[in-house]
């Protein structure tokens, strides 16, 4: 046979395929056996920790429940060697923020953040109890964000027990008001993040039953509130309605004429969602107000929306002699990971491949996140969604998937060691 025969051609193809396969195997490094074993060993304790936290009702206004949550997480962080402190949130219900720090011998300053509050009202456990059903564990707040807190605490305990100190400072921030906009903790998060090189944020990732797979988040919308206020003139609704100036009519008109303004402004959305008027039933309405949900995915888009609203309202009115004002107030800022964040997320993808799991990167979501505060100045490298895989947050039957516990702990412990090396 000559070297040009079909046999030799087939053998050459096979050799090439073998080289490609070898290269693929080399690209996927073997897992760190000690960290993987430690994550597997930690799973029962993590499940116990989840149950303990879920059985504490900790809605954003439930100061007593949030105090109990703070006691739990502070105790576990102390057990991992951290120095802890409490600070009162500066607004809202005024519950405690838990801050924990640990000094190492390396160079990198790393911050991990999650939140202790949930959206659920007091008594929720009566109708939505903690329960285990196969691969799912159900409970209010178990994914958002008590699963994230459990991953933080378990990962740091594993690394502490292993004697890992390849960092300058490890900081943990757990706030009590994320679900209400972090009104009393957002500025603290922003300030502390600016003192660190890297921030990992621990909101949940979507369960595989409702998504193609787990992911990390590289962008989230900022949140703002648009407010329309109309002042009219009161009058008797039956005897002399013509003497009045109906603020409710004018409000409706202004809402309708501004409802589509955001469609022509890239990076922002506006939806009027709440309207109210004051006064008795038999009176022409004197004052009326509407508020709209604004989501921001590009820096500065909210300013353009505000300018467009001002111009539209000033351009005309339905009811003479009424006065309309409009404003846009930014709450939680948008989160955009940027190139450094993407590079860190890609490193996390490679780590997940070590245990034969895929990790998608989600460029943007409409939901808000405290990663927006952490990344506001751009000083720190920030990536979101290192919590457990789950679903049903802010709704009925919230759950996490048990088989995401070990992989997520492995991901976080391995990634922290890699960050420390760099």
mmCIF file of C-alpha atoms in Angstrom:
data_model
loop_
_atom_site.group_PDB
_atom_site.id
_atom_site.type_symbol
_atom_site.label_atom_id
_atom_site.label_comp_id
_atom_site.label_asym_id
_atom_site.label_seq_id
_atom_site.Cartn_x
_atom_site.Cartn_y
_atom_site.Cartn_z
ATOM 1 C CA UNK A 1 0.000 0.000 0.000
ATOM 2 C CA UNK A 2 1.189 3.529 -0.696
ATOM 3 C CA UNK A 3 1.000 6.352 1.781
ATOM 4 C CA UNK A 4 -1.786 7.783 -0.387
ATOM 5 C CA UNK A 5 -4.037 4.742 0.033
ATOM 6 C CA UNK A 6 -7.410 4.906 1.845
ATOM 7 C CA UNK A 7 -5.921 2.964 4.767
ATOM 8 C CA UNK A 8 -3.225 5.532 5.399
ATOM 9 C CA UNK A 9 -5.745 8.339 4.989
ATOM 10 C CA UNK A 10 -8.010 6.733 7.575
ATOM 11 C CA UNK A 11 -5.079 6.222 9.950
ATOM 12 C CA UNK A 12 -4.102 9.882 9.558
ATOM 13 C CA UNK A 13 -7.626 11.008 10.354
ATOM 14 C CA UNK A 14 -7.671 8.773 13.424
ATOM 15 C CA UNK A 15 -4.335 10.187 14.587
ATOM 16 C CA UNK A 16 -5.588 13.713 14.110
ATOM 17 C CA UNK A 17 -8.752 12.920 16.055
ATOM 18 C CA UNK A 18 -6.610 11.413 18.813
ATOM 19 C CA UNK A 19 -4.532 14.555 19.042
ATOM 20 C CA UNK A 20 -7.668 16.682 19.150
ATOM 21 C CA UNK A 21 -9.121 14.519 21.898
ATOM 22 C CA UNK A 22 -5.877 14.694 23.861
ATOM 23 C CA UNK A 23 -5.867 18.462 23.530
ATOM 24 C CA UNK A 24 -9.470 18.594 24.725
ATOM 25 C CA UNK A 25 -8.671 16.428 27.748
ATOM 26 C CA UNK A 26 -5.634 18.570 28.548
ATOM 27 C CA UNK A 27 -7.777 21.693 28.358
ATOM 28 C CA UNK A 28 -10.095 20.285 31.037
ATOM 29 C CA UNK A 29 -7.887 19.957 34.091
ATOM 30 C CA UNK A 30 -8.536 17.289 36.698
ATOM 31 C CA UNK A 31 -10.492 18.468 39.736
ATOM 32 C CA UNK A 32 -8.800 19.307 43.004
ATOM 33 C CA UNK A 33 -9.511 16.045 44.816
ATOM 34 C CA UNK A 34 -9.189 17.504 48.312
ATOM 35 C CA UNK A 35 -11.576 20.394 47.688
ATOM 36 C CA UNK A 36 -14.080 18.147 45.946
ATOM 37 C CA UNK A 37 -13.987 15.648 48.810
ATOM 38 C CA UNK A 38 -14.394 18.465 51.316
ATOM 39 C CA UNK A 39 -17.405 19.808 49.412
ATOM 40 C CA UNK A 40 -18.998 16.357 49.386
ATOM 41 C CA UNK A 41 -18.350 15.959 53.103
ATOM 42 C CA UNK A 42 -19.883 19.389 53.786
ATOM 43 C CA UNK A 43 -23.207 18.729 52.042
ATOM 44 C CA UNK A 44 -25.132 17.296 55.046
ATOM 45 C CA UNK A 45 -24.105 20.252 57.214
ATOM 46 C CA UNK A 46 -25.126 22.659 54.454
ATOM 47 C CA UNK A 47 -28.571 21.077 54.298
ATOM 48 C CA UNK A 48 -28.886 21.418 58.076
ATOM 49 C CA UNK A 49 -27.815 25.065 57.814
ATOM 50 C CA UNK A 50 -30.398 25.687 55.096
ATOM 51 C CA UNK A 51 -33.154 24.238 57.254
ATOM 52 C CA UNK A 52 -32.052 26.337 60.229
ATOM 53 C CA UNK A 53 -32.153 29.543 58.180
ATOM 54 C CA UNK A 54 -35.396 28.804 56.319
ATOM 55 C CA UNK A 55 -37.172 28.203 59.635
ATOM 56 C CA UNK A 56 -36.296 31.795 60.546
ATOM 57 C CA UNK A 57 -38.812 34.095 58.896
ATOM 58 C CA UNK A 58 -36.729 37.085 57.823
ATOM 59 C CA UNK A 59 -38.773 39.365 55.613
ATOM 60 C CA UNK A 60 -37.185 42.769 54.986
ATOM 61 C CA UNK A 61 -39.353 44.400 57.687
ATOM 62 C CA UNK A 62 -39.044 41.554 60.199
ATOM 63 C CA UNK A 63 -36.335 42.962 62.465
ATOM 64 C CA UNK A 64 -36.617 40.125 65.002
ATOM 65 C CA UNK A 65 -36.198 37.485 62.298
ATOM 66 C CA UNK A 66 -33.304 39.364 60.723
ATOM 67 C CA UNK A 67 -31.634 39.569 64.133
ATOM 68 C CA UNK A 68 -31.861 35.769 64.436
ATOM 69 C CA UNK A 69 -30.441 35.397 60.922
ATOM 70 C CA UNK A 70 -27.570 37.713 61.827
ATOM 71 C CA UNK A 71 -26.861 35.607 64.923
ATOM 72 C CA UNK A 72 -26.693 32.435 62.820
ATOM 73 C CA UNK A 73 -24.389 33.733 60.090
ATOM 74 C CA UNK A 74 -22.177 35.647 62.510
ATOM 75 C CA UNK A 75 -21.705 32.544 64.638
ATOM 76 C CA UNK A 76 -20.681 30.436 61.668
ATOM 77 C CA UNK A 77 -18.267 33.054 60.361
ATOM 78 C CA UNK A 78 -16.670 33.328 63.801
ATOM 79 C CA UNK A 79 -16.252 29.548 63.799
ATOM 80 C CA UNK A 80 -14.300 29.898 60.545
ATOM 81 C CA UNK A 81 -11.926 32.345 62.219
ATOM 82 C CA UNK A 82 -13.426 35.640 61.068
ATOM 83 C CA UNK A 83 -13.569 38.812 63.105
ATOM 84 C CA UNK A 84 -17.154 40.055 62.965
ATOM 85 C CA UNK A 85 -19.067 43.254 63.576
ATOM 86 C CA UNK A 86 -22.655 44.494 63.253
ATOM 87 C CA UNK A 87 -23.746 47.800 61.748
ATOM 88 C CA UNK A 88 -27.289 49.097 61.649
ATOM 89 C CA UNK A 89 -28.769 49.710 58.216
ATOM 90 C CA UNK A 90 -29.035 53.471 57.806
ATOM 91 C CA UNK A 91 -32.595 53.433 56.440
ATOM 92 C CA UNK A 92 -35.603 51.156 56.235
ATOM 93 C CA UNK A 93 -36.350 48.803 59.111
ATOM 94 C CA UNK A 94 -32.880 49.344 60.576
ATOM 95 C CA UNK A 95 -31.814 45.719 60.995
ATOM 96 C CA UNK A 96 -28.185 44.641 61.347
ATOM 97 C CA UNK A 97 -25.612 44.294 58.595
ATOM 98 C CA UNK A 98 -23.088 41.540 59.348
ATOM 99 C CA UNK A 99 -19.492 42.263 58.318
ATOM 100 C CA UNK A 100 -16.754 39.675 58.776
ATOM 101 C CA UNK A 101 -13.037 39.984 57.982
ATOM 102 C CA UNK A 102 -10.057 37.674 57.968
ATOM 103 C CA UNK A 103 -6.436 38.566 57.297
ATOM 104 C CA UNK A 104 -4.172 36.347 55.234
ATOM 105 C CA UNK A 105 -0.617 36.351 53.907
ATOM 106 C CA UNK A 106 -1.272 37.034 50.217
ATOM 107 C CA UNK A 107 -1.945 40.103 48.109
ATOM 108 C CA UNK A 108 -5.546 39.999 46.914
ATOM 109 C CA UNK A 109 -8.464 41.622 48.723
ATOM 110 C CA UNK A 110 -11.611 39.588 48.161
ATOM 111 C CA UNK A 111 -15.201 40.319 49.205
ATOM 112 C CA UNK A 112 -18.172 37.941 49.261
ATOM 113 C CA UNK A 113 -21.705 39.280 49.614
ATOM 114 C CA UNK A 114 -25.239 37.965 50.091
ATOM 115 C CA UNK A 115 -28.456 39.028 51.794
ATOM 116 C CA UNK A 116 -30.388 37.749 54.809
ATOM 117 C CA UNK A 117 -33.838 39.160 53.994
ATOM 118 C CA UNK A 118 -36.645 37.623 51.963
ATOM 119 C CA UNK A 119 -39.778 38.996 50.314
ATOM 120 C CA UNK A 120 -42.136 36.839 52.375
ATOM 121 C CA UNK A 121 -44.531 38.091 55.097
ATOM 122 C CA UNK A 122 -44.654 36.855 58.671
ATOM 123 C CA UNK A 123 -46.442 33.515 58.970
ATOM 124 C CA UNK A 124 -45.401 32.304 55.519
ATOM 125 C CA UNK A 125 -44.111 29.004 56.913
ATOM 126 C CA UNK A 126 -47.666 28.037 57.881
ATOM 127 C CA UNK A 127 -48.592 27.771 54.220
ATOM 128 C CA UNK A 128 -45.193 27.127 52.649
ATOM 129 C CA UNK A 129 -43.221 24.958 55.078
ATOM 130 C CA UNK A 130 -39.703 23.635 54.774
ATOM 131 C CA UNK A 131 -39.840 20.258 53.034
ATOM 132 C CA UNK A 132 -37.608 17.831 51.152
ATOM 133 C CA UNK A 133 -38.859 16.173 47.975
ATOM 134 C CA UNK A 134 -36.250 14.146 46.117
ATOM 135 C CA UNK A 135 -33.643 16.471 44.630
ATOM 136 C CA UNK A 136 -35.522 19.560 45.765
ATOM 137 C CA UNK A 137 -35.658 21.286 49.137
ATOM 138 C CA UNK A 138 -38.487 23.799 49.484
ATOM 139 C CA UNK A 139 -38.794 26.812 51.748
ATOM 140 C CA UNK A 140 -39.340 30.576 51.633
ATOM 141 C CA UNK A 141 -36.057 32.277 50.766
ATOM 142 C CA UNK A 142 -34.126 29.017 50.452
ATOM 143 C CA UNK A 143 -32.707 29.991 47.068
ATOM 144 C CA UNK A 144 -32.945 33.770 47.339
ATOM 145 C CA UNK A 145 -30.729 34.098 49.219
ATOM 146 C CA UNK A 146 -30.234 31.657 52.046
ATOM 147 C CA UNK A 147 -28.717 29.173 49.638
ATOM 148 C CA UNK A 148 -26.125 31.791 48.718
ATOM 149 C CA UNK A 149 -25.316 32.417 52.371
ATOM 150 C CA UNK A 150 -24.913 28.676 52.964
ATOM 151 C CA UNK A 151 -22.439 28.415 50.078
ATOM 152 C CA UNK A 152 -20.405 31.336 51.438
ATOM 153 C CA UNK A 153 -20.187 29.899 54.934
ATOM 154 C CA UNK A 154 -19.432 26.334 53.850
ATOM 155 C CA UNK A 155 -16.789 27.401 51.331
ATOM 156 C CA UNK A 156 -14.955 29.644 53.784
ATOM 157 C CA UNK A 157 -15.027 26.954 56.478
ATOM 158 C CA UNK A 158 -13.493 24.434 54.063
ATOM 159 C CA UNK A 159 -10.711 26.818 53.084
ATOM 160 C CA UNK A 160 -10.055 27.808 56.694
ATOM 161 C CA UNK A 161 -9.799 24.158 57.743
ATOM 162 C CA UNK A 162 -7.368 23.579 54.856
ATOM 163 C CA UNK A 163 -5.149 26.389 56.094
ATOM 164 C CA UNK A 164 -5.602 28.521 52.959
ATOM 165 C CA UNK A 165 -4.285 32.047 53.555
ATOM 166 C CA UNK A 166 -3.351 33.179 50.045
ATOM 167 C CA UNK A 167 -5.114 36.527 50.282
ATOM 168 C CA UNK A 168 -4.527 39.873 51.937
ATOM 169 C CA UNK A 169 -8.084 40.258 53.261
ATOM 170 C CA UNK A 170 -11.253 38.208 53.024
ATOM 171 C CA UNK A 171 -14.411 40.195 53.724
ATOM 172 C CA UNK A 172 -17.997 38.983 53.977
ATOM 173 C CA UNK A 173 -20.956 41.384 53.864
ATOM 174 C CA UNK A 174 -24.477 40.103 54.556
ATOM 175 C CA UNK A 175 -27.171 42.779 54.432
ATOM 176 C CA UNK A 176 -30.789 42.773 55.673
ATOM 177 C CA UNK A 177 -32.548 44.855 53.022
ATOM 178 C CA UNK A 178 -31.666 43.713 49.504
ATOM 179 C CA UNK A 179 -35.271 42.897 48.674
ATOM 180 C CA UNK A 180 -36.294 46.510 49.343
ATOM 181 C CA UNK A 181 -33.503 48.089 47.322
ATOM 182 C CA UNK A 182 -30.695 47.939 49.909
ATOM 183 C CA UNK A 183 -31.816 51.392 51.009
ATOM 184 C CA UNK A 184 -29.828 51.187 54.247
ATOM 185 C CA UNK A 185 -26.840 49.144 53.079
ATOM 186 C CA UNK A 186 -26.169 49.971 49.428
ATOM 187 C CA UNK A 187 -23.735 52.788 50.100
ATOM 188 C CA UNK A 188 -21.819 50.624 52.573
ATOM 189 C CA UNK A 189 -21.580 47.844 49.974
ATOM 190 C CA UNK A 190 -20.289 50.306 47.383
ATOM 191 C CA UNK A 191 -17.714 51.767 49.776
ATOM 192 C CA UNK A 192 -16.442 48.383 50.938
ATOM 193 C CA UNK A 193 -16.301 46.955 47.425
ATOM 194 C CA UNK A 194 -14.057 49.830 46.375
ATOM 195 C CA UNK A 195 -11.545 48.630 48.963
ATOM 196 C CA UNK A 196 -11.313 45.184 47.348
ATOM 197 C CA UNK A 197 -9.918 43.727 44.149
ATOM 198 C CA UNK A 198 -12.666 41.163 43.563
ATOM 199 C CA UNK A 199 -16.287 40.778 44.671
ATOM 200 C CA UNK A 200 -18.265 37.554 44.363
ATOM 201 C CA UNK A 201 -22.022 37.998 44.819
ATOM 202 C CA UNK A 202 -24.190 35.057 45.835
ATOM 203 C CA UNK A 203 -27.655 35.425 44.342
ATOM 204 C CA UNK A 204 -29.043 32.084 43.054
ATOM 205 C CA UNK A 205 -28.726 30.607 39.610
ATOM 206 C CA UNK A 206 -31.682 29.092 37.763
ATOM 207 C CA UNK A 207 -32.540 25.443 38.374
ATOM 208 C CA UNK A 208 -31.822 23.098 35.486
ATOM 209 C CA UNK A 209 -35.499 22.140 35.385
ATOM 210 C CA UNK A 210 -36.350 25.654 34.135
ATOM 211 C CA UNK A 211 -33.154 26.646 32.330
ATOM 212 C CA UNK A 212 -30.581 25.059 30.042
ATOM 213 C CA UNK A 213 -28.095 24.970 32.887
ATOM 214 C CA UNK A 214 -26.439 26.892 35.653
ATOM 215 C CA UNK A 215 -24.946 30.284 34.909
ATOM 216 C CA UNK A 216 -23.107 33.297 36.212
ATOM 217 C CA UNK A 217 -24.478 36.782 35.693
ATOM 218 C CA UNK A 218 -22.485 39.533 33.963
ATOM 219 C CA UNK A 219 -25.127 42.255 33.935
ATOM 220 C CA UNK A 220 -28.318 43.309 35.688
ATOM 221 C CA UNK A 221 -30.594 46.263 35.239
ATOM 222 C CA UNK A 222 -30.431 49.267 37.465
ATOM 223 C CA UNK A 223 -33.704 50.257 39.088
ATOM 224 C CA UNK A 224 -35.254 53.706 39.233
ATOM 225 C CA UNK A 225 -38.678 55.163 39.975
ATOM 226 C CA UNK A 226 -40.481 57.651 37.770
ATOM 227 C CA UNK A 227 -43.043 59.830 39.555
ATOM 228 C CA UNK A 228 -45.804 61.906 37.965
ATOM 229 C CA UNK A 229 -47.647 64.360 40.201
ATOM 230 C CA UNK A 230 -50.627 66.446 39.119
ATOM 231 C CA UNK A 231 -52.219 69.310 41.018
ATOM 232 C CA UNK A 232 -55.710 70.351 39.931
ATOM 233 C CA UNK A 233 -58.554 72.168 41.652
ATOM 234 C CA UNK A 234 -61.191 70.693 43.940
ATOM 235 C CA UNK A 235 -64.909 71.332 43.386
ATOM 236 C CA UNK A 236 -68.250 69.749 44.231
ATOM 237 C CA UNK A 237 -68.594 66.758 41.893
ATOM 238 C CA UNK A 238 -72.381 67.102 41.740
ATOM 239 C CA UNK A 239 -73.219 70.771 42.147
ATOM 240 C CA UNK A 240 -70.336 72.519 40.369
ATOM 241 C CA UNK A 241 -67.973 70.105 38.611
ATOM 242 C CA UNK A 242 -67.164 72.717 35.963
ATOM 243 C CA UNK A 243 -65.378 74.775 38.601
ATOM 244 C CA UNK A 244 -62.925 71.975 39.273
ATOM 245 C CA UNK A 245 -59.817 70.858 37.432
ATOM 246 C CA UNK A 246 -59.657 67.056 37.556
ATOM 247 C CA UNK A 247 -56.133 65.937 38.465
ATOM 248 C CA UNK A 248 -57.058 62.293 37.901
ATOM 249 C CA UNK A 249 -58.024 62.944 34.271
ATOM 250 C CA UNK A 250 -54.827 64.881 33.684
ATOM 251 C CA UNK A 251 -52.758 62.144 35.312
ATOM 252 C CA UNK A 252 -54.325 59.545 33.026
ATOM 253 C CA UNK A 253 -53.573 61.702 30.003
ATOM 254 C CA UNK A 254 -49.935 62.200 30.991
ATOM 255 C CA UNK A 255 -49.462 58.494 31.680
ATOM 256 C CA UNK A 256 -50.823 57.599 28.252
ATOM 257 C CA UNK A 257 -48.775 60.172 26.381
ATOM 258 C CA UNK A 258 -45.511 59.104 28.080
ATOM 259 C CA UNK A 259 -45.993 55.332 28.183
ATOM 260 C CA UNK A 260 -43.947 54.647 25.042
ATOM 261 C CA UNK A 261 -41.205 57.252 25.479
ATOM 262 C CA UNK A 262 -38.602 54.738 26.638
ATOM 263 C CA UNK A 263 -38.939 52.679 23.466
ATOM 264 C CA UNK A 264 -36.863 55.265 21.630
ATOM 265 C CA UNK A 265 -34.141 55.420 24.304
ATOM 266 C CA UNK A 266 -31.641 52.514 24.255
ATOM 267 C CA UNK A 267 -30.912 50.925 27.620
ATOM 268 C CA UNK A 268 -34.013 51.883 29.597
ATOM 269 C CA UNK A 269 -37.623 50.773 30.081
ATOM 270 C CA UNK A 270 -40.594 52.484 31.742
ATOM 271 C CA UNK A 271 -43.836 50.960 32.942
ATOM 272 C CA UNK A 272 -46.384 52.965 34.939
ATOM 273 C CA UNK A 273 -47.462 50.516 37.633
ATOM 274 C CA UNK A 274 -49.049 52.466 40.520
ATOM 275 C CA UNK A 275 -51.559 55.347 40.519
ATOM 276 C CA UNK A 276 -53.421 57.037 43.362
ATOM 277 C CA UNK A 277 -55.652 60.037 43.978
ATOM 278 C CA UNK A 278 -56.722 61.795 47.162
ATOM 279 C CA UNK A 279 -60.048 63.275 48.149
ATOM 280 C CA UNK A 280 -63.640 62.169 48.807
ATOM 281 C CA UNK A 281 -65.897 60.453 46.296
ATOM 282 C CA UNK A 282 -68.090 63.514 45.773
ATOM 283 C CA UNK A 283 -65.225 65.883 44.983
ATOM 284 C CA UNK A 284 -63.408 66.624 41.726
ATOM 285 C CA UNK A 285 -59.921 65.264 42.333
ATOM 286 C CA UNK A 286 -57.387 67.889 43.351
ATOM 287 C CA UNK A 287 -54.214 65.780 43.555
ATOM 288 C CA UNK A 288 -53.119 62.591 41.809
ATOM 289 C CA UNK A 289 -49.852 60.688 41.513
ATOM 290 C CA UNK A 290 -48.457 57.811 39.448
ATOM 291 C CA UNK A 291 -45.232 55.873 39.824
ATOM 292 C CA UNK A 292 -43.463 53.839 37.204
ATOM 293 C CA UNK A 293 -40.884 51.063 37.286
ATOM 294 C CA UNK A 294 -37.734 52.042 35.391
ATOM 295 C CA UNK A 295 -35.040 49.525 34.451
ATOM 296 C CA UNK A 296 -31.623 50.701 33.264
ATOM 297 C CA UNK A 297 -29.173 48.583 31.262
ATOM 298 C CA UNK A 298 -26.925 51.330 29.901
ATOM 299 C CA UNK A 299 -25.201 54.022 31.972
ATOM 300 C CA UNK A 300 -26.852 57.409 31.572
ATOM 301 C CA UNK A 301 -30.038 56.097 29.952
ATOM 302 C CA UNK A 302 -32.120 57.203 32.939
ATOM 303 C CA UNK A 303 -30.992 60.810 32.389
ATOM 304 C CA UNK A 304 -32.180 60.692 28.781
ATOM 305 C CA UNK A 305 -35.505 59.254 29.927
ATOM 306 C CA UNK A 306 -35.903 62.017 32.496
ATOM 307 C CA UNK A 307 -35.210 64.667 29.870
ATOM 308 C CA UNK A 308 -37.733 63.099 27.478
ATOM 309 C CA UNK A 309 -40.380 62.951 30.217
ATOM 310 C CA UNK A 310 -39.832 66.578 31.149
ATOM 311 C CA UNK A 311 -40.170 67.672 27.528
ATOM 312 C CA UNK A 312 -43.293 65.605 26.909
ATOM 313 C CA UNK A 313 -45.082 66.841 30.023
ATOM 314 C CA UNK A 314 -44.184 70.444 29.203
ATOM 315 C CA UNK A 315 -45.457 70.087 25.634
ATOM 316 C CA UNK A 316 -49.134 70.006 26.492
ATOM 317 C CA UNK A 317 -51.960 69.076 28.823
ATOM 318 C CA UNK A 318 -55.525 67.820 28.626
ATOM 319 C CA UNK A 319 -57.019 69.831 31.516
ATOM 320 C CA UNK A 320 -56.300 73.591 31.609
ATOM 321 C CA UNK A 321 -55.006 75.105 34.853
ATOM 322 C CA UNK A 322 -53.462 71.861 36.097
ATOM 323 C CA UNK A 323 -49.812 71.550 37.053
ATOM 324 C CA UNK A 324 -47.809 68.396 36.318
ATOM 325 C CA UNK A 325 -44.315 67.550 37.545
ATOM 326 C CA UNK A 326 -42.238 64.466 36.739
ATOM 327 C CA UNK A 327 -38.952 63.105 38.069
ATOM 328 C CA UNK A 328 -36.794 59.986 37.814
ATOM 329 C CA UNK A 329 -34.977 58.835 40.948
ATOM 330 C CA UNK A 330 -32.339 56.112 40.697
ATOM 331 C CA UNK A 331 -32.266 53.420 43.377
ATOM 332 C CA UNK A 332 -30.031 50.400 42.866
ATOM 333 C CA UNK A 333 -27.486 51.040 40.082
ATOM 334 C CA UNK A 334 -27.063 48.821 37.057
ATOM 335 C CA UNK A 335 -24.494 46.020 37.182
ATOM 336 C CA UNK A 336 -22.130 45.597 34.235
ATOM 337 C CA UNK A 337 -19.263 43.163 34.822
ATOM 338 C CA UNK A 338 -17.030 44.471 32.030
ATOM 339 C CA UNK A 339 -14.013 42.712 30.530
ATOM 340 C CA UNK A 340 -12.381 41.872 33.866
ATOM 341 C CA UNK A 341 -15.610 40.391 35.160
ATOM 342 C CA UNK A 342 -16.018 38.298 32.021
ATOM 343 C CA UNK A 343 -12.449 37.014 32.345
ATOM 344 C CA UNK A 344 -13.116 35.960 35.938
ATOM 345 C CA UNK A 345 -16.368 34.264 34.898
ATOM 346 C CA UNK A 346 -14.541 32.390 32.144
ATOM 347 C CA UNK A 347 -12.068 31.153 34.739
ATOM 348 C CA UNK A 348 -15.057 29.898 36.712
ATOM 349 C CA UNK A 349 -16.315 28.118 33.591
ATOM 350 C CA UNK A 350 -12.996 26.271 33.292
ATOM 351 C CA UNK A 351 -13.191 25.255 36.950
ATOM 352 C CA UNK A 352 -16.696 23.849 36.458
ATOM 353 C CA UNK A 353 -15.421 21.810 33.531
ATOM 354 C CA UNK A 354 -13.059 20.088 35.966
ATOM 355 C CA UNK A 355 -16.120 18.352 37.422
ATOM 356 C CA UNK A 356 -17.795 17.917 34.009
ATOM 357 C CA UNK A 357 -20.395 20.635 34.499
ATOM 358 C CA UNK A 358 -21.285 23.456 32.142
ATOM 359 C CA UNK A 359 -21.572 27.038 33.311
ATOM 360 C CA UNK A 360 -23.238 29.579 31.052
ATOM 361 C CA UNK A 361 -22.600 33.324 31.171
ATOM 362 C CA UNK A 362 -25.734 35.475 31.152
ATOM 363 C CA UNK A 363 -24.992 38.936 29.749
ATOM 364 C CA UNK A 364 -27.986 40.805 31.220
ATOM 365 C CA UNK A 365 -31.139 40.354 33.263
ATOM 366 C CA UNK A 366 -33.967 42.714 34.142
ATOM 367 C CA UNK A 367 -33.752 42.018 37.867
ATOM 368 C CA UNK A 368 -31.734 44.202 40.229
ATOM 369 C CA UNK A 369 -28.773 43.039 42.302
ATOM 370 C CA UNK A 370 -26.409 44.367 44.957
ATOM 371 C CA UNK A 371 -23.625 43.613 42.491
ATOM 372 C CA UNK A 372 -24.694 46.956 41.030
ATOM 373 C CA UNK A 373 -23.549 48.731 44.188
ATOM 374 C CA UNK A 374 -20.370 46.644 44.379
ATOM 375 C CA UNK A 375 -19.468 47.430 40.782
ATOM 376 C CA UNK A 376 -20.735 51.007 40.687
ATOM 377 C CA UNK A 377 -17.315 52.700 40.566
ATOM 378 C CA UNK A 378 -15.673 50.023 38.428
ATOM 379 C CA UNK A 379 -12.776 49.618 40.877
ATOM 380 C CA UNK A 380 -13.503 45.988 41.811
ATOM 381 C CA UNK A 381 -13.962 43.014 39.495
ATOM 382 C CA UNK A 382 -17.501 41.768 40.188
ATOM 383 C CA UNK A 383 -19.399 38.636 39.124
ATOM 384 C CA UNK A 384 -22.880 37.601 40.281
ATOM 385 C CA UNK A 385 -24.852 34.379 40.936
ATOM 386 C CA UNK A 386 -22.574 32.063 42.901
ATOM 387 C CA UNK A 387 -25.515 30.842 44.993
ATOM 388 C CA UNK A 388 -27.343 27.523 44.675
ATOM 389 C CA UNK A 389 -29.457 26.473 41.712
ATOM 390 C CA UNK A 390 -33.121 27.019 42.421
ATOM 391 C CA UNK A 391 -36.419 28.485 41.320
ATOM 392 C CA UNK A 392 -39.679 29.988 42.544
ATOM 393 C CA UNK A 393 -38.112 32.974 44.268
ATOM 394 C CA UNK A 394 -40.592 35.726 45.141
ATOM 395 C CA UNK A 395 -43.378 33.216 44.497
ATOM 396 C CA UNK A 396 -44.860 29.985 45.816
ATOM 397 C CA UNK A 397 -42.860 26.809 46.351
ATOM 398 C CA UNK A 398 -39.357 28.271 46.222
ATOM 399 C CA UNK A 399 -36.738 25.526 46.128
ATOM 400 C CA UNK A 400 -33.082 24.649 45.611
ATOM 401 C CA UNK A 401 -31.663 21.603 43.847
ATOM 402 C CA UNK A 402 -29.663 19.398 46.195
ATOM 403 C CA UNK A 403 -27.313 18.221 43.467
ATOM 404 C CA UNK A 404 -26.058 21.786 42.985
ATOM 405 C CA UNK A 405 -24.656 22.027 46.526
ATOM 406 C CA UNK A 406 -21.382 20.171 46.042
ATOM 407 C CA UNK A 407 -20.593 21.660 42.607
ATOM 408 C CA UNK A 408 -21.271 25.208 43.801
ATOM 409 C CA UNK A 409 -19.083 24.829 46.873
ATOM 410 C CA UNK A 410 -16.338 23.328 44.739
ATOM 411 C CA UNK A 411 -16.646 26.212 42.265
ATOM 412 C CA UNK A 412 -16.317 28.860 44.965
ATOM 413 C CA UNK A 413 -13.455 27.230 46.871
ATOM 414 C CA UNK A 414 -11.455 26.581 43.693
ATOM 415 C CA UNK A 415 -12.118 30.035 42.300
ATOM 416 C CA UNK A 416 -11.021 31.716 45.524
ATOM 417 C CA UNK A 417 -7.748 29.800 45.469
ATOM 418 C CA UNK A 418 -7.197 30.836 41.847
ATOM 419 C CA UNK A 419 -7.928 34.481 42.657
ATOM 420 C CA UNK A 420 -5.412 34.265 45.487
ATOM 421 C CA UNK A 421 -2.721 32.966 43.135
ATOM 422 C CA UNK A 422 -3.132 35.997 40.873
#
